[in-house]
């Protein structure tokens, strides 16, 4: 396969204009000034200015127009973005310098157009789960093109879900190989399932969450460790966050309730976006028709942030409200950047671990890749 290079030239002067290429915003914090009163022997008043909290400007470095449902992923370190043109059955790979390539997911021997279920970036490669006519499985791409594929199901099998853990150290996909049988592949190990499941979550500690009817099965290394009577369950490390109606609970793997709070349930919205995101130190929960409430793991509320939580990692949380995307540092919750929503609607957001690369989609396709402007950085002095 030959990649079709897609390079969008960037004009540095234009990128500094507010509203350019999707309306990039600017967020800067006020400097703190400390004045020292001289002693009687001091000849002058000495004034020093310390930089404020770290902030930066974000600019669009790459954009592609597509249509239909958004399918995308961003490497945790921000080095590679992968997006799918669903109707056009193409995969686009883009880097933070704005360079990009694309490849047709349909090959000459395919008898029908592929049906893509999802994409995940693992160790610098994009894994595309789909039905490719004669088989269902994963086609694997890097910057040079297709580098491999796996066949788990034959013609007529159906791809279900593909997910990686936040750091990418665990990776699973699920497919229906017959009307009654499924195959779950996690980190290369295949597990045959007899009933209908849905893959909902993969944690960095290797927990895999599967819906089965109105229950959630928590698995590790191919074995079930816990079953819960709710399907609104997420994991971080070896802790579970579960919603029982309007009650939010934090659970251990043996089912022990570690914390509980009423009137704080969660679920999924359109595009299967969760209304709650667990991270290392905080849990971010969207209050319907309101904003994002920030809880510690003992379910003590410590802060409210504007809008809906679209993404969070251990360092940052990204929300959006009234047409503006906001990113906050989890060190002290200061805003590190904000940008206007680049299109007519907002679908998904992925942010790199350092907060310097962001991938945004619309609800019906279209993708924008942002990168921090190095000239816009404002770094705090080391203590």
mmCIF file of N, CA, C and O in Angstrom, residues 69-70 267-275 286 308-310 345-349 361-364:
data_model
loop_
_atom_site.group_PDB
_atom_site.id
_atom_site.type_symbol
_atom_site.label_atom_id
_atom_site.label_comp_id
_atom_site.label_asym_id
_atom_site.label_seq_id
_atom_site.Cartn_x
_atom_site.Cartn_y
_atom_site.Cartn_z
ATOM 1 N N UNK A 69 -20.302 8.801 11.770
ATOM 2 C CA UNK A 69 -19.899 8.730 13.166
ATOM 3 C C UNK A 69 -18.391 8.890 13.316
ATOM 4 O O UNK A 69 -17.615 8.393 12.504
ATOM 5 N N UNK A 70 -17.944 9.599 14.369
ATOM 6 C CA UNK A 70 -16.508 9.782 14.590
ATOM 7 C C UNK A 70 -15.871 8.532 15.184
ATOM 8 O O UNK A 70 -16.424 7.907 16.095
ATOM 9 N N UNK A 267 -24.078 7.528 33.786
ATOM 10 C CA UNK A 267 -24.368 6.606 32.694
ATOM 11 C C UNK A 267 -23.687 7.076 31.431
ATOM 12 O O UNK A 267 -22.611 7.683 31.483
ATOM 13 N N UNK A 268 -24.312 6.832 30.282
ATOM 14 C CA UNK A 268 -23.753 7.240 28.999
ATOM 15 C C UNK A 268 -24.726 8.136 28.262
ATOM 16 O O UNK A 268 -25.949 7.991 28.376
ATOM 17 N N UNK A 269 -24.159 9.079 27.501
ATOM 18 C CA UNK A 269 -24.954 9.985 26.691
ATOM 19 C C UNK A 269 -24.881 9.540 25.231
ATOM 20 O O UNK A 269 -24.454 8.423 24.933
ATOM 21 N N UNK A 270 -25.301 10.407 24.329
ATOM 22 C CA UNK A 270 -25.138 10.121 22.909
ATOM 23 C C UNK A 270 -23.661 9.920 22.596
ATOM 24 O O UNK A 270 -22.783 10.426 23.303
ATOM 25 N N UNK A 271 -23.380 9.158 21.558
ATOM 26 C CA UNK A 271 -22.014 8.774 21.178
ATOM 27 C C UNK A 271 -21.336 7.937 22.256
ATOM 28 O O UNK A 271 -20.115 7.776 22.258
ATOM 29 N N UNK A 272 -22.131 7.406 23.219
ATOM 30 C CA UNK A 272 -21.606 6.549 24.286
ATOM 31 C C UNK A 272 -20.526 7.241 25.105
ATOM 32 O O UNK A 272 -19.548 6.630 25.534
ATOM 33 N N UNK A 273 -20.719 8.528 25.336
ATOM 34 C CA UNK A 273 -19.791 9.261 26.208
ATOM 35 C C UNK A 273 -20.230 9.064 27.653
ATOM 36 O O UNK A 273 -21.386 9.297 28.002
ATOM 37 N N UNK A 274 -19.307 8.652 28.510
ATOM 38 C CA UNK A 274 -19.616 8.487 29.922
ATOM 39 C C UNK A 274 -19.777 9.852 30.580
ATOM 40 O O UNK A 274 -19.050 10.794 30.263
ATOM 41 N N UNK A 275 -20.709 9.942 31.514
ATOM 42 C CA UNK A 275 -20.897 11.193 32.261
ATOM 43 C C UNK A 275 -20.042 11.222 33.515
ATOM 44 O O UNK A 275 -20.184 12.123 34.346
ATOM 45 N N UNK A 286 -20.558 14.577 35.680
ATOM 46 C CA UNK A 286 -21.413 15.628 35.143
ATOM 47 C C UNK A 286 -22.781 15.573 35.788
ATOM 48 O O UNK A 286 -23.441 14.527 35.810
ATOM 49 N N UNK A 308 -19.370 19.981 30.423
ATOM 50 C CA UNK A 308 -19.372 18.519 30.403
ATOM 51 C C UNK A 308 -17.935 18.008 30.364
ATOM 52 O O UNK A 308 -17.097 18.559 29.645
ATOM 53 N N UNK A 309 -17.600 16.932 31.109
ATOM 54 C CA UNK A 309 -16.226 16.397 31.069
ATOM 55 C C UNK A 309 -16.028 15.477 29.863
ATOM 56 O O UNK A 309 -16.524 14.359 29.834
ATOM 57 N N UNK A 310 -15.303 15.947 28.871
ATOM 58 C CA UNK A 310 -15.077 15.168 27.662
ATOM 59 C C UNK A 310 -13.881 14.236 27.775
ATOM 60 O O UNK A 310 -13.810 13.220 27.080
ATOM 61 N N UNK A 345 -20.387 21.085 15.881
ATOM 62 C CA UNK A 345 -20.750 20.256 17.028
ATOM 63 C C UNK A 345 -19.478 19.644 17.604
ATOM 64 O O UNK A 345 -18.405 19.699 17.001
ATOM 65 N N UNK A 346 -19.616 19.042 18.777
ATOM 66 C CA UNK A 346 -18.466 18.462 19.464
ATOM 67 C C UNK A 346 -18.752 16.992 19.756
ATOM 68 O O UNK A 346 -19.763 16.655 20.375
ATOM 69 N N UNK A 347 -17.867 16.113 19.293
ATOM 70 C CA UNK A 347 -18.036 14.687 19.500
ATOM 71 C C UNK A 347 -17.160 14.155 20.610
ATOM 72 O O UNK A 347 -17.578 14.015 21.755
ATOM 73 N N UNK A 348 -15.897 13.868 20.273
ATOM 74 C CA UNK A 348 -14.943 13.329 21.238
ATOM 75 C C UNK A 348 -13.730 14.247 21.361
ATOM 76 O O UNK A 348 -13.403 15.006 20.437
ATOM 77 N N UNK A 349 -13.043 14.119 22.500
ATOM 78 C CA UNK A 349 -11.772 14.825 22.724
ATOM 79 C C UNK A 349 -10.786 13.838 23.319
ATOM 80 O O UNK A 349 -11.125 13.067 24.218
ATOM 81 N N UNK A 361 -13.100 15.810 17.614
ATOM 82 C CA UNK A 361 -13.979 15.447 16.505
ATOM 83 C C UNK A 361 -15.301 16.179 16.644
ATOM 84 O O UNK A 361 -15.679 16.625 17.732
ATOM 85 N N UNK A 362 -16.015 16.284 15.531
ATOM 86 C CA UNK A 362 -17.398 16.703 15.575
ATOM 87 C C UNK A 362 -18.280 15.500 15.848
ATOM 88 O O UNK A 362 -17.808 14.354 15.885
ATOM 89 N N UNK A 363 -19.567 15.737 16.024
ATOM 90 C CA UNK A 363 -20.482 14.618 16.276
ATOM 91 C C UNK A 363 -20.694 13.753 15.050
ATOM 92 O O UNK A 363 -21.038 12.576 15.162
ATOM 93 N N UNK A 364 -20.471 14.309 13.857
ATOM 94 C CA UNK A 364 -20.737 13.582 12.622
ATOM 95 C C UNK A 364 -19.489 13.516 11.747
ATOM 96 O O UNK A 364 -19.553 13.625 10.531
#
